[in-house]
Amino acid sequence: MKDISSLLNPVAKALPMSGIRTFFGIAASRKDCISLGVGEPDFPTPPAFCKAGIDSVREGRTGYTANAGLKELREAISSYTSDFIGVDYDPESEILVTVGASEGLDIAIRAICSAGDEVLVPEPCFVCYSPLVALAGGTPVPIPCRMEDGFKVTPEELEKYITPRTKALILAYPNNPTGGIMEKSDLEAIAPIIKEKNLIVISDEIYAELSYDGVEFCSVASLEGMRERTIIVSGFSKYFAMTGWRLGYVCAPKCVYDVIFKIHQYAIMCAPTVAQYVALEALTSSAKDNFSTLRNMRDIYDERRRFLMKRFDEIGLPCFPPKGAFYAFPCVEKLGMTGEEFAYGLLDSKNVAVVPGNAFGAHSEHFIRISYASSLDALTRAMDLMDSYITALPSRN
Ligand code: PLP
């Protein structure tokens, strides 16, 4: 038989496996492992949302929807976005329902990027941005963000990495994996550079509703002159506890939307119909009750977040205080270890799984990511085990 591997796309072939998945393949095969690795709510989708999906199946609403998504859902997203971030998008020509934020990121990047283009990717960050830029023919350019700066993009760092080939900047705050957030004043500091250099911003706002300590989420699109150069990518996976329904959306100015829409139309046709009815219920019919259910989940994440901070403090492991999302990102450098050494050691000796920081960028090799989308009981047991693991380390004795 002839070898077909040489026919495969070399860029796709050369992509690394996601560091999160690689590690969790190992963790999943271990009995009774406490996994603090997965970035998904430990809550099921609220029953009222699920019922809307079940009803849609029962009533035979199981065909394709419009390519852009159900009109009622786009209208609901439009008013939700207007209320939440104070920016208006036309449901007819500026809002697209996608298969998770994942699809939104892919088609936004493909709409912008072609051979030779550079896209700025502040790191540490979620795993998909750089591979998607590479697959689109572009070059991902990491901007290393430091713990001392709250893992934010500073104007000085941003300017350093812009070249005549730079087309776009990806902003993802509240951030996975650090829990860092860029507040209004932080965004205002970089906006003039973005405008001056004529860049597009892809703003991944999937964790927008999950911010703590009174920190208010600010969308970069709400700043003066930024709506027309920002693509908001968001969705229902995290705050709405709907990961498996695979539903997200993109809000973009019409000229950008038109291009994104075509890619979506050819690649996907439309997002899953049943999931669209679930999302519609989440945003509309019993919105008041729904939002209090969601706020309650957020408060539980916050309680766990505060518990983790207290425990890291007691253990003496430096951890940036996360202000959003549901991750903590402690630094293990003072133990004389990389995050990978720490994570494998913890898994081997205590059966607790965390993600090594290098899964999120080369500059975070001394960190580990802990998801607090796990019960307080699991977190308590894991932190006790981590404490005894650290106490027994040779570097401590
Ligand atoms: N963006 C970030 C920052 C994420 O952490 C994730 C999932 O972990 C996604 C996007 C993908 O979300 P979705 O489930 O909506 O595709």
GROMACS .gro file of C-alpha atoms and ligand atoms in nm:
model
  413
    1MET     CA    1   0.000   0.000   0.000
    2LYS     CA    2   0.128   0.348  -0.084
    3ASP     CA    3   0.214   0.579   0.204
    4ILE     CA    4  -0.042   0.858   0.228
    5SER     CA    5   0.108   1.043   0.525
    6SER     CA    6   0.310   1.269   0.293
    7LEU     CA    7  -0.022   1.394   0.154
    8LEU     CA    8  -0.134   1.537   0.486
    9ASN     CA    9  -0.119   1.910   0.559
   10PRO     CA   10   0.230   1.964   0.708
   11VAL     CA   11   0.111   2.249   0.932
   12ALA     CA   12  -0.166   2.032   1.078
   13LYS     CA   13   0.073   1.738   1.111
   14ALA     CA   14   0.325   1.948   1.301
   15LEU     CA   15   0.074   2.080   1.557
   16PRO     CA   16   0.140   1.963   1.913
   17MET     CA   17  -0.135   1.778   2.097
   18SER     CA   18  -0.316   1.999   2.349
   19GLY     CA   19  -0.118   1.986   2.674
   20ILE     CA   20  -0.445   1.965   2.869
   21ARG     CA   21  -0.565   1.661   2.680
   22THR     CA   22  -0.229   1.484   2.688
   23PHE     CA   23  -0.214   1.512   3.064
   24PHE     CA   24  -0.574   1.413   3.118
   25GLY     CA   25  -0.543   1.108   2.901
   26ILE     CA   26  -0.300   0.986   3.166
   27ALA     CA   27  -0.508   1.108   3.461
   28ALA     CA   28  -0.831   0.954   3.325
   29SER     CA   29  -0.673   0.608   3.321
   30ARG     CA   30  -0.601   0.625   3.698
   31LYS     CA   31  -0.854   0.494   3.948
   32ASP     CA   32  -0.987   0.741   4.210
   33CYS     CA   33  -0.776   1.025   4.075
   34ILE     CA   34  -0.891   1.370   4.197
   35SER     CA   35  -0.890   1.572   3.880
   36LEU     CA   36  -0.861   1.950   3.910
   37GLY     CA   37  -0.787   1.979   3.547
   38VAL     CA   38  -1.098   2.011   3.344
   39GLY     CA   39  -1.216   2.356   3.247
   40GLU     CA   40  -1.583   2.286   3.272
   41PRO     CA   41  -1.849   2.351   3.534
   42ASP     CA   42  -1.913   2.065   3.775
   43PHE     CA   43  -2.279   2.169   3.771
   44PRO     CA   44  -2.519   2.010   3.523
   45THR     CA   45  -2.706   2.239   3.285
   46PRO     CA   46  -2.998   2.387   3.487
   47PRO     CA   47  -3.309   2.166   3.440
   48ALA     CA   48  -3.523   2.450   3.300
   49PHE     CA   49  -3.274   2.498   3.015
   50CYS     CA   50  -3.265   2.123   2.943
   51LYS     CA   51  -3.644   2.106   2.934
   52ALA     CA   52  -3.652   2.356   2.649
   53GLY     CA   53  -3.421   2.126   2.452
   54ILE     CA   54  -3.632   1.820   2.531
   55ASP     CA   55  -3.949   2.007   2.429
   56SER     CA   56  -3.790   2.108   2.101
   57VAL     CA   57  -3.715   1.743   2.022
   58ARG     CA   58  -4.063   1.628   2.129
   59GLU     CA   59  -4.222   1.893   1.910
   60GLY     CA   60  -4.013   1.795   1.610
   61ARG     CA   61  -3.807   2.115   1.593
   62THR     CA   62  -3.509   1.914   1.480
   63GLY     CA   63  -3.420   2.047   1.135
   64TYR     CA   64  -3.160   2.306   1.036
   65THR     CA   65  -3.209   2.661   1.152
   66ALA     CA   66  -3.109   2.970   0.953
   67ASN     CA   67  -2.732   2.965   0.895
   68ALA     CA   68  -2.684   3.250   1.139
   69GLY     CA   69  -2.895   3.076   1.405
   70LEU     CA   70  -3.254   3.114   1.526
   71LYS     CA   71  -3.368   3.472   1.482
   72GLU     CA   72  -3.519   3.476   1.835
   73LEU     CA   73  -3.189   3.357   1.979
   74ARG     CA   74  -2.989   3.625   1.794
   75GLU     CA   75  -3.235   3.885   1.924
   76ALA     CA   76  -3.194   3.748   2.277
   77ILE     CA   77  -2.813   3.757   2.246
   78SER     CA   78  -2.837   4.112   2.115
   79SER     CA   79  -3.033   4.235   2.419
   80TYR     CA   80  -2.820   4.031   2.662
   81THR     CA   81  -2.502   4.181   2.514
   82SER     CA   82  -2.651   4.529   2.517
   83ASP     CA   83  -2.745   4.494   2.887
   84PHE     CA   84  -2.426   4.323   2.996
   85ILE     CA   85  -2.152   4.512   2.811
   86GLY     CA   86  -2.343   4.813   2.688
   87VAL     CA   87  -2.273   4.754   2.319
   88ASP     CA   88  -2.548   4.711   2.058
   89TYR     CA   89  -2.526   4.456   1.778
   90ASP     CA   90  -2.782   4.410   1.503
   91PRO     CA   91  -2.923   4.055   1.533
   92GLU     CA   92  -2.979   4.048   1.153
   93SER     CA   93  -2.632   4.141   1.038
   94GLU     CA   94  -2.386   4.135   1.328
   95ILE     CA   95  -2.459   3.827   1.544
   96LEU     CA   96  -2.379   3.470   1.446
   97VAL     CA   97  -2.464   3.159   1.652
   98THR     CA   98  -2.172   2.914   1.646
   99VAL     CA   99  -2.071   2.567   1.762
  100GLY     CA  100  -1.920   2.680   2.091
  101ALA     CA  101  -1.681   2.968   2.128
  102SER     CA  102  -1.438   2.724   1.966
  103GLU     CA  103  -1.597   2.761   1.625
  104GLY     CA  104  -1.623   3.136   1.675
  105LEU     CA  105  -1.250   3.160   1.738
  106ASP     CA  106  -1.168   2.943   1.439
  107ILE     CA  107  -1.381   3.135   1.189
  108ALA     CA  108  -1.283   3.475   1.330
  109ILE     CA  109  -0.916   3.387   1.287
  110ARG     CA  110  -0.973   3.243   0.940
  111ALA     CA  111  -1.165   3.553   0.837
  112ILE     CA  112  -0.867   3.772   0.923
  113CYS     CA  113  -0.556   3.569   0.868
  114SER     CA  114  -0.380   3.467   0.550
  115ALA     CA  115  -0.024   3.363   0.463
  116GLY     CA  116   0.239   3.579   0.627
  117ASP     CA  117   0.005   3.759   0.868
  118GLU     CA  118   0.098   3.784   1.232
  119VAL     CA  119  -0.149   3.754   1.515
  120LEU     CA  120  -0.051   3.858   1.867
  121VAL     CA  121  -0.131   3.599   2.130
  122PRO     CA  122  -0.077   3.711   2.492
  123GLU     CA  123   0.040   3.413   2.696
  124PRO     CA  124  -0.032   3.222   2.915
  125CYS     CA  125  -0.357   3.153   2.735
  126PHE     CA  126  -0.608   2.892   2.630
  127VAL     CA  127  -0.457   2.629   2.403
  128CYS     CA  128  -0.630   2.684   2.069
  129TYR     CA  129  -0.531   3.033   1.953
  130SER     CA  130  -0.183   2.969   1.815
  131PRO     CA  131  -0.273   2.641   1.641
  132LEU     CA  132  -0.574   2.809   1.475
  133VAL     CA  133  -0.358   3.098   1.353
  134ALA     CA  134  -0.101   2.852   1.215
  135LEU     CA  135  -0.373   2.649   1.041
  136ALA     CA  136  -0.499   2.969   0.877
  137GLY     CA  137  -0.151   3.019   0.733
  138GLY     CA  138  -0.052   3.293   0.974
  139THR     CA  139   0.216   3.325   1.236
  140PRO     CA  140   0.117   3.337   1.602
  141VAL     CA  141   0.335   3.582   1.793
  142PRO     CA  142   0.327   3.522   2.169
  143ILE     CA  143   0.336   3.822   2.404
  144PRO     CA  144   0.466   3.697   2.739
  145CYS     CA  145   0.251   3.837   3.020
  146ARG     CA  146   0.398   3.845   3.369
  147MET     CA  147   0.248   3.763   3.705
  148GLU     CA  148   0.385   4.097   3.835
  149ASP     CA  149   0.164   4.273   3.576
  150GLY     CA  150  -0.141   4.068   3.674
  151PHE     CA  151  -0.093   3.871   3.349
  152LYS     CA  152  -0.223   4.174   3.158
  153VAL     CA  153  -0.103   4.308   2.825
  154THR     CA  154   0.079   4.633   2.894
  155PRO     CA  155   0.115   4.908   2.630
  156GLU     CA  156   0.496   4.870   2.642
  157GLU     CA  157   0.485   4.495   2.574
  158LEU     CA  158   0.219   4.532   2.306
  159GLU     CA  159   0.423   4.788   2.112
  160LYS     CA  160   0.730   4.565   2.125
  161TYR     CA  161   0.564   4.285   1.932
  162ILE     CA  162   0.381   4.481   1.661
  163THR     CA  163   0.535   4.463   1.313
  164PRO     CA  164   0.404   4.580   0.973
  165ARG     CA  165   0.264   4.226   0.931
  166THR     CA  166   0.057   4.230   1.252
  167LYS     CA  167  -0.314   4.207   1.179
  168ALA     CA  168  -0.479   4.119   1.503
  169LEU     CA  169  -0.452   4.086   1.879
  170ILE     CA  170  -0.630   3.818   2.078
  171LEU     CA  171  -0.754   3.931   2.419
  172ALA     CA  172  -0.894   3.668   2.654
  173TYR     CA  173  -0.998   3.811   2.991
  174PRO     CA  174  -1.101   3.687   3.243
  175ASN     CA  175  -0.818   3.459   3.152
  176ASN     CA  176  -0.779   3.086   3.130
  177PRO     CA  177  -0.542   2.973   3.292
  178THR     CA  178  -0.444   3.266   3.517
  179GLY     CA  179  -0.777   3.416   3.631
  180GLY     CA  180  -0.629   3.755   3.540
  181ILE     CA  181  -0.859   4.026   3.414
  182MET     CA  182  -0.801   4.347   3.218
  183GLU     CA  183  -1.016   4.619   3.364
  184LYS     CA  184  -1.141   4.925   3.178
  185SER     CA  185  -0.832   5.135   3.258
  186ASP     CA  186  -0.601   4.851   3.139
  187LEU     CA  187  -0.790   4.829   2.811
  188GLU     CA  188  -0.793   5.207   2.772
  189ALA     CA  189  -0.415   5.203   2.800
  190ILE     CA  190  -0.372   4.974   2.497
  191ALA     CA  191  -0.667   5.090   2.283
  192PRO     CA  192  -0.485   5.391   2.129
  193ILE     CA  193  -0.205   5.161   2.007
  194ILE     CA  194  -0.456   4.916   1.858
  195LYS     CA  195  -0.628   5.200   1.672
  196GLU     CA  196  -0.306   5.367   1.565
  197LYS     CA  197  -0.165   5.042   1.424
  198ASN     CA  198  -0.499   4.950   1.267
  199LEU     CA  199  -0.535   4.611   1.434
  200ILE     CA  200  -0.841   4.393   1.480
  201VAL     CA  201  -0.909   4.256   1.829
  202ILE     CA  202  -1.053   3.911   1.879
  203SER     CA  203  -1.197   3.931   2.229
  204ASP     CA  204  -1.266   3.590   2.381
  205GLU     CA  205  -1.529   3.675   2.642
  206ILE     CA  206  -1.635   3.323   2.737
  207TYR     CA  207  -1.567   3.392   3.109
  208ALA     CA  208  -1.705   3.749   3.108
  209GLU     CA  209  -1.977   3.681   3.367
  210LEU     CA  210  -1.735   3.511   3.606
  211SER     CA  211  -1.552   3.792   3.783
  212TYR     CA  212  -1.504   3.834   4.157
  213ASP     CA  213  -1.403   4.076   4.432
  214GLY     CA  214  -1.628   4.342   4.281
  215VAL     CA  215  -1.419   4.359   3.962
  216GLU     CA  216  -1.644   4.470   3.678
  217PHE     CA  217  -1.603   4.307   3.341
  218CYS     CA  218  -1.537   4.556   3.063
  219SER     CA  219  -1.551   4.453   2.699
  220VAL     CA  220  -1.288   4.614   2.479
  221ALA     CA  221  -1.569   4.667   2.226
  222SER     CA  222  -1.730   4.917   2.463
  223LEU     CA  223  -1.437   5.159   2.442
  224GLU     CA  224  -1.453   5.454   2.207
  225GLY     CA  225  -1.365   5.358   1.850
  226MET     CA  226  -1.317   4.989   1.937
  227ARG     CA  227  -1.654   4.836   1.846
  228GLU     CA  228  -1.571   4.870   1.476
  229ARG     CA  229  -1.245   4.676   1.511
  230THR     CA  230  -1.345   4.410   1.766
  231ILE     CA  231  -1.482   4.060   1.717
  232ILE     CA  232  -1.644   3.934   2.036
  233VAL     CA  233  -1.640   3.557   2.073
  234SER     CA  234  -1.847   3.417   2.357
  235GLY     CA  235  -2.085   3.138   2.440
  236PHE     CA  236  -2.287   2.933   2.681
  237SER     CA  237  -2.035   2.670   2.794
  238LYS     CA  238  -1.901   2.820   3.115
  239TYR     CA  239  -2.135   3.059   3.297
  240PHE     CA  240  -2.444   2.878   3.167
  241ALA     CA  241  -2.297   2.532   3.244
  242MET     CA  242  -2.363   2.412   2.890
  243THR     CA  243  -2.031   2.273   2.765
  244GLY     CA  244  -2.179   1.966   2.597
  245TRP     CA  245  -2.449   2.155   2.409
  246ARG     CA  246  -2.173   2.320   2.204
  247LEU     CA  247  -2.319   2.664   2.166
  248GLY     CA  248  -2.147   2.997   2.125
  249TYR     CA  249  -2.178   3.321   1.932
  250VAL     CA  250  -1.984   3.593   1.759
  251CYS     CA  251  -2.067   3.964   1.760
  252ALA     CA  252  -1.883   4.166   1.499
  253PRO     CA  253  -1.924   4.480   1.290
  254LYS     CA  254  -2.109   4.404   0.967
  255CYS     CA  255  -1.811   4.411   0.730
  256VAL     CA  256  -1.631   4.150   0.943
  257TYR     CA  257  -1.948   3.953   1.012
  258ASP     CA  258  -2.011   3.914   0.637
  259VAL     CA  259  -1.682   3.730   0.591
  260ILE     CA  260  -1.712   3.523   0.908
  261PHE     CA  261  -2.065   3.428   0.812
  262LYS     CA  262  -1.953   3.285   0.477
  263ILE     CA  263  -1.696   3.059   0.641
  264HIS     CA  264  -1.956   2.941   0.894
  265GLN     CA  265  -2.208   2.881   0.616
  266TYR     CA  266  -1.974   2.656   0.421
  267ALA     CA  267  -1.808   2.481   0.715
  268ILE     CA  268  -2.094   2.432   0.962
  269MET     CA  269  -2.430   2.534   0.805
  270CYS     CA  270  -2.579   2.607   1.146
  271ALA     CA  271  -2.522   2.539   1.514
  272PRO     CA  272  -2.715   2.246   1.668
  273THR     CA  273  -3.085   2.328   1.669
  274VAL     CA  274  -3.176   2.166   2.002
  275ALA     CA  275  -2.893   2.349   2.176
  276GLN     CA  276  -3.018   2.678   2.030
  277TYR     CA  277  -3.354   2.626   2.201
  278VAL     CA  278  -3.173   2.553   2.528
  279ALA     CA  279  -2.977   2.878   2.497
  280LEU     CA  280  -3.292   3.069   2.406
  281GLU     CA  281  -3.459   2.946   2.726
  282ALA     CA  282  -3.147   3.040   2.925
  283LEU     CA  283  -3.169   3.400   2.804
  284THR     CA  284  -3.542   3.454   2.784
  285SER     CA  285  -3.855   3.281   2.914
  286SER     CA  286  -3.770   3.256   3.281
  287ALA     CA  287  -3.471   3.485   3.263
  288LYS     CA  288  -3.511   3.618   3.615
  289ASP     CA  289  -3.505   3.271   3.777
  290ASN     CA  290  -3.237   3.157   3.537
  291PHE     CA  291  -3.008   3.443   3.621
  292SER     CA  292  -3.039   3.380   3.993
  293THR     CA  293  -2.950   3.010   3.937
  294LEU     CA  294  -2.646   3.122   3.739
  295ARG     CA  295  -2.542   3.383   3.995
  296ASN     CA  296  -2.566   3.117   4.262
  297MET     CA  297  -2.318   2.897   4.071
  298ARG     CA  298  -2.089   3.196   4.037
  299ASP     CA  299  -2.102   3.255   4.413
  300ILE     CA  300  -2.005   2.893   4.472
  301TYR     CA  301  -1.701   2.931   4.242
  302ASP     CA  302  -1.613   3.243   4.437
  303GLU     CA  303  -1.630   3.058   4.769
  304ARG     CA  304  -1.397   2.788   4.631
  305ARG     CA  305  -1.164   3.052   4.491
  306ARG     CA  306  -1.132   3.213   4.834
  307PHE     CA  307  -1.077   2.873   4.994
  308LEU     CA  308  -0.794   2.798   4.748
  309MET     CA  309  -0.624   3.133   4.806
  310LYS     CA  310  -0.630   3.073   5.181
  311ARG     CA  311  -0.483   2.725   5.141
  312PHE     CA  312  -0.206   2.841   4.905
  313ASP     CA  313  -0.122   3.106   5.156
  314GLU     CA  314  -0.102   2.848   5.438
  315ILE     CA  315   0.104   2.608   5.226
  316GLY     CA  316   0.331   2.894   5.122
  317LEU     CA  317   0.288   2.852   4.747
  318PRO     CA  318   0.278   3.189   4.568
  319CYS     CA  319  -0.043   3.221   4.370
  320PHE     CA  320  -0.163   3.517   4.170
  321PRO     CA  321  -0.506   3.609   4.315
  322PRO     CA  322  -0.747   3.518   4.035
  323LYS     CA  323  -1.018   3.775   3.969
  324GLY     CA  324  -1.220   3.579   3.716
  325ALA     CA  325  -1.295   3.249   3.536
  326PHE     CA  326  -1.253   2.937   3.756
  327TYR     CA  327  -0.880   2.873   3.762
  328ALA     CA  328  -0.593   2.932   4.001
  329PHE     CA  329  -0.238   2.948   3.867
  330PRO     CA  330   0.019   2.897   4.145
  331CYS     CA  331   0.392   2.915   4.080
  332VAL     CA  332   0.606   2.618   4.191
  333GLU     CA  333   0.944   2.768   4.101
  334LYS     CA  334   1.049   2.814   4.462
  335LEU     CA  335   1.028   2.436   4.503
  336GLY     CA  336   1.297   2.407   4.237
  337MET     CA  337   1.057   2.238   3.997
  338THR     CA  338   0.887   2.299   3.667
  339GLY     CA  339   0.508   2.278   3.658
  340GLU     CA  340   0.541   1.956   3.462
  341GLU     CA  341   0.768   1.794   3.723
  342PHE     CA  342   0.531   1.907   3.997
  343ALA     CA  343   0.219   1.784   3.816
  344TYR     CA  344   0.362   1.440   3.733
  345GLY     CA  345   0.501   1.402   4.086
  346LEU     CA  346   0.166   1.496   4.241
  347LEU     CA  347  -0.017   1.258   4.012
  348ASP     CA  348   0.222   0.970   4.078
  349SER     CA  349   0.243   1.007   4.453
  350LYS     CA  350  -0.099   1.148   4.549
  351ASN     CA  351  -0.328   1.074   4.256
  352VAL     CA  352  -0.421   1.441   4.212
  353ALA     CA  353  -0.426   1.583   3.859
  354VAL     CA  354  -0.347   1.947   3.779
  355VAL     CA  355  -0.233   2.089   3.445
  356PRO     CA  356   0.134   2.188   3.392
  357GLY     CA  357   0.167   2.557   3.305
  358ASN     CA  358   0.361   2.489   2.984
  359ALA     CA  359   0.033   2.370   2.827
  360PHE     CA  360  -0.057   2.742   2.810
  361GLY     CA  361   0.266   2.886   2.673
  362ALA     CA  362   0.640   2.849   2.695
  363HIS     CA  363   0.681   3.123   2.956
  364SER     CA  364   0.462   2.960   3.218
  365GLU     CA  365   0.666   2.646   3.266
  366HIS     CA  366   0.695   2.706   3.642
  367PHE     CA  367   0.321   2.723   3.698
  368ILE     CA  368   0.037   2.477   3.738
  369ARG     CA  369  -0.331   2.532   3.662
  370ILE     CA  370  -0.597   2.424   3.907
  371SER     CA  371  -0.961   2.436   3.811
  372TYR     CA  372  -1.199   2.517   4.092
  373ALA     CA  373  -1.495   2.398   3.891
  374SER     CA  374  -1.479   2.103   4.133
  375SER     CA  375  -1.657   2.048   4.464
  376LEU     CA  376  -1.522   2.205   4.781
  377ASP     CA  377  -1.483   1.852   4.915
  378ALA     CA  378  -1.261   1.749   4.621
  379LEU     CA  379  -1.064   2.073   4.653
  380THR     CA  380  -1.014   2.019   5.026
  381ARG     CA  381  -0.887   1.664   4.979
  382ALA     CA  382  -0.666   1.771   4.688
  383MET     CA  383  -0.513   2.059   4.884
  384ASP     CA  384  -0.443   1.834   5.183
  385LEU     CA  385  -0.269   1.589   4.951
  386MET     CA  386  -0.078   1.868   4.779
  387ASP     CA  387   0.034   1.999   5.117
  388SER     CA  388   0.170   1.658   5.218
  389TYR     CA  389   0.333   1.615   4.876
  390ILE     CA  390   0.514   1.947   4.908
  391THR     CA  391   0.616   1.879   5.269
  392ALA     CA  392   0.778   1.551   5.163
  393LEU     CA  393   0.972   1.700   4.869
  394PRO     CA  394   1.350   1.656   4.896
  395SER     CA  395   1.393   2.032   4.837
  396ARG     CA  396   1.194   2.089   5.159
  397ASN     CA  397   1.396   1.846   5.368
  398PLP     N1  398  -1.209   3.014   2.519
  398PLP     C1  399  -1.156   2.985   2.637
  398PLP     C2  400  -1.069   3.086   2.704
  398PLP     C3  401  -1.178   2.859   2.697
  398PLP     O1  402  -1.125   2.832   2.816
  398PLP     C4  403  -1.259   2.765   2.627
  398PLP     C5  404  -1.282   2.631   2.684
  398PLP     O2  405  -1.219   2.587   2.779
  398PLP     C6  406  -1.313   2.802   2.504
  398PLP     C7  407  -1.286   2.927   2.453
  398PLP     C8  408  -1.399   2.708   2.426
  398PLP     O3  409  -1.532   2.716   2.469
  398PLP     P1  410  -1.652   2.641   2.399
  398PLP     O4  411  -1.689   2.525   2.488
  398PLP     O5  412  -1.763   2.741   2.396
  398PLP     O6  413  -1.611   2.598   2.264
   0.00000   0.00000   0.00000
